[in-house]
Amino acid sequence: QYMLVYFGYTWCPDVCPVEVLVMGHVIEILGTVGEQVQPLFITVDPTRDTVSSLAKYAENFHPRLLALTGREDQVAAAAAAYRVYYGKGEVADSRDDYLIDHTDYMYLMGPNGAFLEVFPHGMRPAEVAQSIGQYL
Ligand code: NI
């Protein structure tokens, strides 16, 4: 399987939902060839994103989207492998209410796990799908 990987968190108010929506559209545009691509969402907020909240989140965006979590050190290791930055941003009045700044790229990985391409925020689903389609 190819993998389309995005790091984010379900509490993200703006950027993540847009990007994950784009991911879903990309998979739809690719159609049957897109079945070779596994879309993955990896949380950078394992404290608040539980397995069940991630499952619900993923399901809302695309039936084939899988959302992954792990211990904090595992999430940190995965992020480091992709050179993804994340860190607590603004802290609001409640301790549970905070934003996390994070890298906002989608990564296309080959079936052997090798990096193929990165898609920055703001690309249209059709553009991303076209780029991915060249590998399939
Ligand atoms: Ni986000």
Short mmCIF file of N, CA, C and O and ligand atoms in Angstrom, two decimals:
data_model
loop_
_atom_site.label_atom_id
_atom_site.label_comp_id
_atom_site.label_asym_id
_atom_site.label_seq_id
_atom_site.Cartn_x
_atom_site.Cartn_y
_atom_site.Cartn_z
N GLN A 1 0.82 -1.21 0.00
CA GLN A 1 0.00 0.00 0.00
C GLN A 1 0.86 1.27 0.00
O GLN A 1 1.81 1.39 0.76
N TYR A 2 0.48 2.21 -0.83
CA TYR A 2 1.01 3.56 -0.69
C TYR A 2 0.33 4.17 0.53
O TYR A 2 -0.76 3.73 0.92
N MET A 3 0.95 5.16 1.12
CA MET A 3 0.33 5.81 2.27
C MET A 3 0.32 7.31 2.06
O MET A 3 1.31 7.88 1.60
N LEU A 4 -0.82 7.91 2.35
CA LEU A 4 -0.92 9.36 2.36
C LEU A 4 -1.06 9.75 3.82
O LEU A 4 -2.06 9.40 4.47
N VAL A 5 -0.04 10.42 4.34
CA VAL A 5 0.08 10.60 5.79
C VAL A 5 -0.08 12.06 6.17
O VAL A 5 0.55 12.94 5.56
N TYR A 6 -0.88 12.29 7.19
CA TYR A 6 -1.04 13.66 7.71
C TYR A 6 -0.98 13.63 9.24
O TYR A 6 -1.61 12.79 9.87
N PHE A 7 -0.23 14.55 9.81
CA PHE A 7 -0.14 14.68 11.26
C PHE A 7 -1.02 15.84 11.70
O PHE A 7 -0.91 16.94 11.15
N GLY A 8 -1.85 15.61 12.68
CA GLY A 8 -2.71 16.68 13.18
C GLY A 8 -3.37 16.25 14.47
O GLY A 8 -2.90 15.31 15.12
N TYR A 9 -4.44 16.90 14.84
CA TYR A 9 -5.17 16.49 16.06
C TYR A 9 -6.64 16.86 15.90
O TYR A 9 -6.98 17.81 15.22
N THR A 10 -7.48 16.07 16.54
CA THR A 10 -8.92 16.22 16.26
C THR A 10 -9.49 17.52 16.82
O THR A 10 -10.53 17.96 16.36
N TRP A 11 -8.84 18.11 17.82
CA TRP A 11 -9.35 19.36 18.39
C TRP A 11 -8.97 20.56 17.54
O TRP A 11 -9.38 21.68 17.82
N CYS A 12 -8.16 20.36 16.54
CA CYS A 12 -7.68 21.46 15.69
C CYS A 12 -8.89 22.17 15.08
O CYS A 12 -9.72 21.55 14.42
N PRO A 13 -9.01 23.49 15.32
CA PRO A 13 -10.22 24.19 14.90
C PRO A 13 -10.30 24.46 13.40
O PRO A 13 -11.40 24.59 12.86
N ASP A 14 -9.17 24.59 12.71
CA ASP A 14 -9.29 25.06 11.33
C ASP A 14 -8.46 24.26 10.32
O ASP A 14 -9.01 23.71 9.38
N VAL A 15 -7.17 24.20 10.50
CA VAL A 15 -6.32 23.66 9.43
C VAL A 15 -6.52 22.15 9.22
O VAL A 15 -6.74 21.70 8.11
N CYS A 16 -6.47 21.41 10.30
CA CYS A 16 -6.61 19.95 10.16
C CYS A 16 -7.89 19.53 9.44
O CYS A 16 -7.83 18.73 8.51
N PRO A 17 -9.05 20.05 9.86
CA PRO A 17 -10.27 19.60 9.18
C PRO A 17 -10.22 19.87 7.67
O PRO A 17 -10.70 19.04 6.89
N VAL A 18 -9.64 20.99 7.29
CA VAL A 18 -9.54 21.32 5.86
C VAL A 18 -8.65 20.31 5.15
O VAL A 18 -9.00 19.76 4.11
N GLU A 19 -7.50 20.04 5.75
CA GLU A 19 -6.56 19.13 5.11
C GLU A 19 -7.10 17.70 5.04
O GLU A 19 -6.88 16.99 4.06
N VAL A 20 -7.76 17.28 6.08
CA VAL A 20 -8.28 15.91 6.10
C VAL A 20 -9.43 15.78 5.09
O VAL A 20 -9.58 14.75 4.44
N LEU A 21 -10.16 16.84 4.94
CA LEU A 21 -11.21 16.88 3.91
C LEU A 21 -10.57 16.76 2.53
O LEU A 21 -11.04 16.02 1.66
N VAL A 22 -9.48 17.49 2.33
CA VAL A 22 -8.74 17.41 1.06
C VAL A 22 -8.29 15.97 0.81
O VAL A 22 -8.46 15.43 -0.28
N MET A 23 -7.75 15.35 1.84
CA MET A 23 -7.31 13.95 1.73
C MET A 23 -8.42 13.04 1.23
O MET A 23 -8.23 12.23 0.34
N GLY A 24 -9.59 13.20 1.82
CA GLY A 24 -10.74 12.39 1.42
C GLY A 24 -11.10 12.64 -0.04
O GLY A 24 -11.38 11.70 -0.79
N HIS A 25 -11.07 13.91 -0.44
CA HIS A 25 -11.39 14.23 -1.84
C HIS A 25 -10.37 13.62 -2.78
O HIS A 25 -10.73 13.14 -3.86
N VAL A 26 -9.11 13.68 -2.38
CA VAL A 26 -8.04 13.12 -3.22
C VAL A 26 -8.30 11.63 -3.46
O VAL A 26 -8.23 11.14 -4.59
N ILE A 27 -8.64 10.92 -2.41
CA ILE A 27 -8.91 9.48 -2.53
C ILE A 27 -10.10 9.25 -3.46
O ILE A 27 -10.08 8.35 -4.31
N GLU A 28 -11.13 10.09 -3.33
CA GLU A 28 -12.30 9.96 -4.19
C GLU A 28 -11.94 10.22 -5.66
O GLU A 28 -12.37 9.50 -6.55
N ILE A 29 -11.16 11.25 -5.89
CA ILE A 29 -10.78 11.61 -7.26
C ILE A 29 -9.98 10.48 -7.90
O ILE A 29 -10.13 10.17 -9.09
N LEU A 30 -9.11 9.84 -7.11
CA LEU A 30 -8.28 8.76 -7.65
C LEU A 30 -9.11 7.54 -8.04
O LEU A 30 -8.67 6.73 -8.86
N GLY A 31 -10.28 7.42 -7.44
CA GLY A 31 -11.18 6.30 -7.79
C GLY A 31 -10.56 4.95 -7.49
O GLY A 31 -9.95 4.79 -6.43
N THR A 32 -10.68 4.00 -8.43
CA THR A 32 -10.21 2.64 -8.12
C THR A 32 -8.70 2.56 -7.93
O THR A 32 -8.24 1.80 -7.09
N VAL A 33 -7.93 3.37 -8.68
CA VAL A 33 -6.47 3.33 -8.44
C VAL A 33 -6.14 3.81 -7.03
O VAL A 33 -5.14 3.40 -6.43
N GLY A 34 -7.01 4.65 -6.50
CA GLY A 34 -6.82 5.18 -5.15
C GLY A 34 -6.91 4.12 -4.08
O GLY A 34 -6.51 4.34 -2.93
N GLU A 35 -7.41 2.94 -4.43
CA GLU A 35 -7.48 1.84 -3.47
C GLU A 35 -6.08 1.37 -3.06
O GLU A 35 -5.91 0.68 -2.07
N GLN A 36 -5.09 1.74 -3.87
CA GLN A 36 -3.70 1.41 -3.51
C GLN A 36 -3.13 2.36 -2.47
O GLN A 36 -2.00 2.18 -2.03
N VAL A 37 -3.89 3.40 -2.16
CA VAL A 37 -3.38 4.42 -1.24
C VAL A 37 -4.16 4.35 0.08
O VAL A 37 -5.39 4.45 0.08
N GLN A 38 -3.44 4.20 1.16
CA GLN A 38 -4.07 4.21 2.48
C GLN A 38 -3.91 5.59 3.11
O GLN A 38 -2.79 5.99 3.44
N PRO A 39 -5.01 6.33 3.27
CA PRO A 39 -4.90 7.61 3.97
C PRO A 39 -4.76 7.40 5.48
O PRO A 39 -5.51 6.64 6.08
N LEU A 40 -3.79 8.09 6.08
CA LEU A 40 -3.52 7.96 7.51
C LEU A 40 -3.48 9.32 8.18
O LEU A 40 -2.85 10.25 7.67
N PHE A 41 -4.12 9.39 9.32
CA PHE A 41 -4.07 10.59 10.16
C PHE A 41 -3.36 10.18 11.44
O PHE A 41 -3.79 9.26 12.12
N ILE A 42 -2.27 10.85 11.76
CA ILE A 42 -1.53 10.52 12.98
C ILE A 42 -1.66 11.68 13.95
O ILE A 42 -1.32 12.82 13.61
N THR A 43 -2.19 11.40 15.13
CA THR A 43 -2.41 12.50 16.08
C THR A 43 -1.10 12.98 16.68
O THR A 43 -0.19 12.19 16.94
N VAL A 44 -1.02 14.30 16.88
CA VAL A 44 0.10 14.87 17.62
C VAL A 44 -0.37 15.26 19.03
O VAL A 44 0.32 15.95 19.76
N ASP A 45 -1.56 14.79 19.37
CA ASP A 45 -2.17 15.11 20.67
C ASP A 45 -2.70 13.85 21.33
O ASP A 45 -3.90 13.71 21.57
N PRO A 46 -1.78 12.90 21.63
CA PRO A 46 -2.24 11.62 22.18
C PRO A 46 -2.91 11.75 23.54
O PRO A 46 -3.62 10.85 23.97
N THR A 47 -2.71 12.89 24.20
CA THR A 47 -3.34 13.09 25.51
C THR A 47 -4.85 13.23 25.39
O THR A 47 -5.61 12.61 26.11
N ARG A 48 -5.28 14.04 24.43
CA ARG A 48 -6.73 14.27 24.29
C ARG A 48 -7.36 13.38 23.24
O ARG A 48 -8.56 13.08 23.33
N ASP A 49 -6.61 13.00 22.22
CA ASP A 49 -7.19 12.17 21.16
C ASP A 49 -7.15 10.69 21.58
O ASP A 49 -6.12 10.05 21.52
N THR A 50 -8.30 10.20 21.97
CA THR A 50 -8.39 8.79 22.37
C THR A 50 -8.61 7.95 21.12
O THR A 50 -8.94 8.47 20.05
N VAL A 51 -8.45 6.65 21.28
CA VAL A 51 -8.68 5.73 20.16
C VAL A 51 -10.10 5.90 19.62
O VAL A 51 -10.31 5.98 18.41
N SER A 52 -11.08 6.00 20.51
CA SER A 52 -12.46 6.10 20.02
C SER A 52 -12.75 7.47 19.41
O SER A 52 -13.48 7.55 18.41
N SER A 53 -12.20 8.53 19.98
CA SER A 53 -12.47 9.84 19.36
C SER A 53 -11.78 9.93 18.00
O SER A 53 -12.33 10.52 17.06
N LEU A 54 -10.62 9.32 17.87
CA LEU A 54 -9.93 9.30 16.57
C LEU A 54 -10.71 8.48 15.55
O LEU A 54 -10.82 8.87 14.38
N ALA A 55 -11.26 7.37 15.98
CA ALA A 55 -12.03 6.53 15.07
C ALA A 55 -13.25 7.28 14.54
O ALA A 55 -13.55 7.25 13.34
N LYS A 56 -13.92 7.99 15.45
CA LYS A 56 -15.10 8.76 15.04
C LYS A 56 -14.70 9.89 14.09
O LYS A 56 -15.39 10.15 13.10
N TYR A 57 -13.64 10.55 14.42
CA TYR A 57 -13.13 11.65 13.60
C TYR A 57 -12.85 11.16 12.18
O TYR A 57 -13.31 11.74 11.20
N ALA A 58 -12.10 10.08 12.08
CA ALA A 58 -11.71 9.54 10.78
C ALA A 58 -12.93 9.16 9.96
O ALA A 58 -13.03 9.49 8.78
N GLU A 59 -13.86 8.48 10.62
CA GLU A 59 -15.08 8.01 9.97
C GLU A 59 -15.88 9.16 9.37
O GLU A 59 -16.49 9.03 8.31
N ASN A 60 -15.84 10.30 10.05
CA ASN A 60 -16.58 11.47 9.56
C ASN A 60 -16.00 12.04 8.28
O ASN A 60 -16.71 12.69 7.52
N PHE A 61 -14.71 11.80 8.07
CA PHE A 61 -14.07 12.40 6.90
C PHE A 61 -14.04 11.46 5.71
O PHE A 61 -14.33 11.88 4.59
N HIS A 62 -13.65 10.22 5.95
CA HIS A 62 -13.63 9.26 4.84
C HIS A 62 -13.66 7.85 5.39
O HIS A 62 -12.93 7.55 6.34
N PRO A 63 -14.45 6.97 4.76
CA PRO A 63 -14.57 5.61 5.29
C PRO A 63 -13.25 4.84 5.30
O PRO A 63 -13.09 3.91 6.09
N ARG A 64 -12.31 5.23 4.45
CA ARG A 64 -11.04 4.49 4.41
C ARG A 64 -9.93 5.14 5.23
O ARG A 64 -8.84 4.62 5.33
N LEU A 65 -10.23 6.31 5.80
CA LEU A 65 -9.21 7.00 6.59
C LEU A 65 -8.98 6.26 7.91
O LEU A 65 -9.93 5.93 8.61
N LEU A 66 -7.72 6.00 8.23
CA LEU A 66 -7.36 5.42 9.52
C LEU A 66 -6.65 6.48 10.34
O LEU A 66 -5.82 7.22 9.81
N ALA A 67 -7.00 6.54 11.62
CA ALA A 67 -6.36 7.49 12.51
C ALA A 67 -5.53 6.72 13.53
O ALA A 67 -6.00 5.76 14.11
N LEU A 68 -4.30 7.16 13.71
CA LEU A 68 -3.36 6.44 14.58
C LEU A 68 -2.94 7.28 15.77
O LEU A 68 -2.82 8.50 15.67
N THR A 69 -2.69 6.59 16.87
CA THR A 69 -2.12 7.24 18.04
C THR A 69 -1.14 6.29 18.69
O THR A 69 -0.92 5.18 18.19
N GLY A 70 -0.53 6.72 19.77
CA GLY A 70 0.42 5.89 20.51
C GLY A 70 0.81 6.62 21.76
O GLY A 70 0.20 7.64 22.10
N ARG A 71 1.81 6.08 22.43
CA ARG A 71 2.33 6.80 23.59
C ARG A 71 3.00 8.08 23.10
O ARG A 71 3.35 8.18 21.92
N GLU A 72 3.19 9.02 24.02
CA GLU A 72 3.79 10.29 23.60
C GLU A 72 5.14 10.10 22.92
O GLU A 72 5.45 10.78 21.94
N ASP A 73 5.94 9.18 23.44
CA ASP A 73 7.27 8.97 22.84
C ASP A 73 7.16 8.34 21.46
O ASP A 73 7.97 8.61 20.57
N GLN A 74 6.13 7.51 21.26
CA GLN A 74 5.94 6.90 19.94
C GLN A 74 5.47 7.94 18.92
O GLN A 74 5.93 7.95 17.77
N VAL A 75 4.58 8.82 19.36
CA VAL A 75 4.11 9.89 18.48
C VAL A 75 5.28 10.81 18.13
O VAL A 75 5.47 11.19 16.96
N ALA A 76 6.10 11.11 19.13
CA ALA A 76 7.26 11.98 18.90
C ALA A 76 8.22 11.33 17.91
O ALA A 76 8.77 12.00 17.03
N ALA A 77 8.41 10.03 18.03
CA ALA A 77 9.33 9.32 17.13
C ALA A 77 8.78 9.31 15.70
O ALA A 77 9.53 9.52 14.73
N ALA A 78 7.47 9.08 15.56
CA ALA A 78 6.86 9.08 14.23
C ALA A 78 6.99 10.46 13.60
O ALA A 78 7.36 10.60 12.43
N ALA A 79 6.69 11.49 14.38
CA ALA A 79 6.77 12.87 13.87
C ALA A 79 8.21 13.19 13.46
O ALA A 79 8.44 13.78 12.40
N ALA A 80 9.16 12.78 14.28
CA ALA A 80 10.57 13.06 13.98
C ALA A 80 10.98 12.38 12.68
O ALA A 80 11.73 12.95 11.88
N ALA A 81 10.47 11.18 12.44
CA ALA A 81 10.80 10.44 11.23
C ALA A 81 10.34 11.19 9.98
O ALA A 81 10.93 11.06 8.92
N TYR A 82 9.26 11.95 10.12
CA TYR A 82 8.72 12.74 9.00
C TYR A 82 9.18 14.19 9.07
O TYR A 82 8.70 15.02 8.31
N ARG A 83 10.05 14.48 10.01
CA ARG A 83 10.48 15.86 10.26
C ARG A 83 9.29 16.79 10.48
O ARG A 83 9.24 17.92 9.99
N VAL A 84 8.31 16.27 11.18
CA VAL A 84 7.13 17.06 11.53
C VAL A 84 7.39 17.73 12.87
O VAL A 84 7.83 17.10 13.82
N TYR A 85 7.11 19.02 12.92
CA TYR A 85 7.21 19.77 14.17
C TYR A 85 5.82 19.88 14.80
O TYR A 85 4.83 20.05 14.09
N TYR A 86 5.73 19.77 16.10
CA TYR A 86 4.49 20.12 16.78
C TYR A 86 4.81 20.55 18.20
O TYR A 86 5.81 20.14 18.77
N GLY A 87 3.98 21.41 18.72
CA GLY A 87 4.19 21.87 20.08
C GLY A 87 3.00 22.67 20.55
O GLY A 87 2.26 23.23 19.74
N LYS A 88 2.79 22.66 21.85
CA LYS A 88 1.66 23.38 22.42
C LYS A 88 1.75 24.86 22.11
O LYS A 88 2.80 25.48 22.30
N GLY A 89 0.66 25.40 21.62
CA GLY A 89 0.61 26.82 21.33
C GLY A 89 -0.11 27.54 22.46
O GLY A 89 0.07 27.21 23.63
N GLU A 90 -0.95 28.45 22.07
CA GLU A 90 -1.76 29.23 23.00
C GLU A 90 -2.42 28.36 24.06
O GLU A 90 -3.08 27.39 23.73
N VAL A 91 -2.28 28.74 25.29
CA VAL A 91 -3.01 28.04 26.34
C VAL A 91 -4.15 28.94 26.81
O VAL A 91 -3.92 30.08 27.22
N ALA A 92 -5.35 28.44 26.70
CA ALA A 92 -6.50 29.23 27.11
C ALA A 92 -6.72 29.05 28.62
O ALA A 92 -5.90 28.45 29.30
N ASP A 93 -7.83 29.53 29.11
CA ASP A 93 -8.05 29.52 30.56
C ASP A 93 -8.14 28.11 31.17
O ASP A 93 -7.64 27.87 32.24
N SER A 94 -8.73 27.20 30.42
CA SER A 94 -8.84 25.84 30.96
C SER A 94 -7.61 25.04 30.56
O SER A 94 -7.07 25.21 29.49
N ARG A 95 -7.20 24.12 31.42
CA ARG A 95 -5.99 23.35 31.16
C ARG A 95 -6.17 22.42 29.96
O ARG A 95 -5.20 22.03 29.32
N ASP A 96 -7.40 22.02 29.70
CA ASP A 96 -7.66 21.09 28.60
C ASP A 96 -7.87 21.80 27.27
O ASP A 96 -8.06 21.18 26.25
N ASP A 97 -7.91 23.13 27.34
CA ASP A 97 -8.22 23.89 26.14
C ASP A 97 -6.95 24.56 25.63
O ASP A 97 -6.58 25.62 26.10
N TYR A 98 -6.28 23.90 24.71
CA TYR A 98 -5.07 24.49 24.16
C TYR A 98 -4.97 24.12 22.68
O TYR A 98 -5.59 23.17 22.21
N LEU A 99 -4.21 24.90 21.97
CA LEU A 99 -3.97 24.61 20.56
C LEU A 99 -2.59 24.00 20.43
O LEU A 99 -1.72 24.20 21.27
N ILE A 100 -2.40 23.25 19.37
CA ILE A 100 -1.09 22.68 19.09
C ILE A 100 -0.66 23.18 17.72
O ILE A 100 -1.39 23.00 16.74
N ASP A 101 0.49 23.84 17.70
CA ASP A 101 1.05 24.23 16.40
C ASP A 101 1.66 22.99 15.79
O ASP A 101 2.32 22.22 16.49
N HIS A 102 1.46 22.82 14.51
CA HIS A 102 2.07 21.64 13.89
C HIS A 102 2.31 21.85 12.41
O HIS A 102 1.64 22.66 11.76
N THR A 103 3.26 21.09 11.89
CA THR A 103 3.56 21.09 10.47
C THR A 103 2.31 20.66 9.71
O THR A 103 1.59 19.77 10.15
N ASP A 104 2.10 21.29 8.58
CA ASP A 104 0.84 21.09 7.87
C ASP A 104 1.11 20.59 6.45
O ASP A 104 0.87 21.30 5.49
N TYR A 105 1.65 19.38 6.36
CA TYR A 105 1.94 18.79 5.05
C TYR A 105 1.33 17.40 4.97
O TYR A 105 1.20 16.71 5.98
N MET A 106 1.00 16.99 3.74
CA MET A 106 0.62 15.60 3.50
C MET A 106 1.81 14.92 2.84
O MET A 106 2.42 15.50 1.95
N TYR A 107 2.09 13.72 3.28
CA TYR A 107 3.24 12.99 2.75
C TYR A 107 2.76 11.76 1.98
O TYR A 107 1.94 10.99 2.49
N LEU A 108 3.30 11.59 0.80
CA LEU A 108 3.03 10.36 0.05
C LEU A 108 4.23 9.43 0.22
O LEU A 108 5.37 9.81 -0.08
N MET A 109 3.94 8.24 0.72
CA MET A 109 4.98 7.25 0.95
C MET A 109 4.72 6.05 0.04
O MET A 109 3.57 5.68 -0.19
N GLY A 110 5.78 5.46 -0.45
CA GLY A 110 5.65 4.31 -1.33
C GLY A 110 5.35 3.03 -0.57
O GLY A 110 5.41 3.01 0.66
N PRO A 111 5.03 1.95 -1.31
CA PRO A 111 4.71 0.67 -0.68
C PRO A 111 5.88 0.13 0.18
O PRO A 111 5.66 -0.62 1.11
N ASN A 112 7.09 0.54 -0.15
CA ASN A 112 8.25 0.10 0.64
C ASN A 112 8.54 1.06 1.79
O ASN A 112 9.55 0.93 2.47
N GLY A 113 7.66 2.04 1.98
CA GLY A 113 7.82 2.98 3.08
C GLY A 113 8.69 4.18 2.74
O GLY A 113 8.91 5.04 3.59
N ALA A 114 9.19 4.23 1.51
CA ALA A 114 10.06 5.35 1.13
C ALA A 114 9.24 6.60 0.85
O ALA A 114 8.13 6.54 0.31
N PHE A 115 9.82 7.74 1.21
CA PHE A 115 9.19 9.02 0.94
C PHE A 115 9.14 9.29 -0.57
O PHE A 115 10.13 9.11 -1.27
N LEU A 116 7.98 9.71 -1.07
CA LEU A 116 7.86 10.04 -2.49
C LEU A 116 7.64 11.52 -2.74
O LEU A 116 8.25 12.11 -3.61
N GLU A 117 6.71 12.09 -1.98
CA GLU A 117 6.37 13.49 -2.27
C GLU A 117 5.67 14.12 -1.07
O GLU A 117 5.03 13.43 -0.29
N VAL A 118 5.80 15.44 -0.98
CA VAL A 118 5.11 16.16 0.08
C VAL A 118 4.18 17.21 -0.55
O VAL A 118 4.52 17.82 -1.57
N PHE A 119 3.01 17.35 0.03
CA PHE A 119 2.02 18.29 -0.50
C PHE A 119 1.73 19.35 0.55
O PHE A 119 1.20 19.05 1.62
N PRO A 120 2.08 20.59 0.26
CA PRO A 120 1.83 21.65 1.25
C PRO A 120 0.35 22.03 1.33
O PRO A 120 -0.42 21.78 0.40
N HIS A 121 0.01 22.64 2.45
CA HIS A 121 -1.34 23.15 2.68
C HIS A 121 -1.72 24.10 1.55
O HIS A 121 -0.89 24.88 1.08
N GLY A 122 -2.95 24.02 1.10
CA GLY A 122 -3.42 24.96 0.10
C GLY A 122 -3.50 24.37 -1.29
O GLY A 122 -4.05 24.99 -2.19
N MET A 123 -2.93 23.17 -1.47
CA MET A 123 -3.05 22.55 -2.80
C MET A 123 -4.47 22.03 -2.99
O MET A 123 -5.09 21.54 -2.06
N ARG A 124 -4.95 22.13 -4.20
CA ARG A 124 -6.30 21.65 -4.48
C ARG A 124 -6.27 20.12 -4.59
O ARG A 124 -5.28 19.54 -5.05
N PRO A 125 -7.39 19.48 -4.20
CA PRO A 125 -7.45 18.01 -4.25
C PRO A 125 -7.10 17.47 -5.63
O PRO A 125 -6.40 16.46 -5.74
N ALA A 126 -7.54 18.14 -6.69
CA ALA A 126 -7.27 17.66 -8.05
C ALA A 126 -5.77 17.66 -8.35
O ALA A 126 -5.27 16.75 -9.00
N GLU A 127 -5.07 18.67 -7.85
CA GLU A 127 -3.62 18.75 -8.07
C GLU A 127 -2.89 17.62 -7.34
O GLU A 127 -1.99 16.99 -7.89
N VAL A 128 -3.30 17.42 -6.09
CA VAL A 128 -2.67 16.37 -5.29
C VAL A 128 -2.95 15.00 -5.92
O VAL A 128 -2.04 14.17 -6.07
N ALA A 129 -4.20 14.80 -6.35
CA ALA A 129 -4.57 13.52 -6.96
C ALA A 129 -3.77 13.27 -8.23
O ALA A 129 -3.33 12.15 -8.50
N GLN A 130 -3.57 14.32 -8.99
CA GLN A 130 -2.81 14.17 -10.24
C GLN A 130 -1.37 13.76 -9.95
O GLN A 130 -0.83 12.85 -10.60
N SER A 131 -0.76 14.39 -8.97
CA SER A 131 0.61 14.04 -8.59
C SER A 131 0.71 12.60 -8.11
O SER A 131 1.61 11.87 -8.48
N ILE A 132 -0.23 12.23 -7.27
CA ILE A 132 -0.21 10.86 -6.73
C ILE A 132 -0.43 9.84 -7.84
O ILE A 132 0.22 8.81 -7.92
N GLY A 133 -1.34 10.20 -8.75
CA GLY A 133 -1.68 9.30 -9.85
C GLY A 133 -0.48 8.91 -10.71
O GLY A 133 -0.44 7.81 -11.26
N GLN A 134 0.52 9.78 -10.75
CA GLN A 134 1.72 9.48 -11.53
C GLN A 134 2.52 8.32 -10.95
O GLN A 134 3.31 7.71 -11.65
N TYR A 135 2.30 8.03 -9.68
CA TYR A 135 3.05 6.93 -9.04
C TYR A 135 2.29 5.61 -9.12
O TYR A 135 2.86 4.56 -8.89
N LEU A 136 1.00 5.67 -9.40
CA LEU A 136 0.18 4.45 -9.27
C LEU A 136 0.06 3.68 -10.59
O LEU A 136 0.15 4.24 -11.64
NI NI B 1 -4.23 21.27 12.82
#
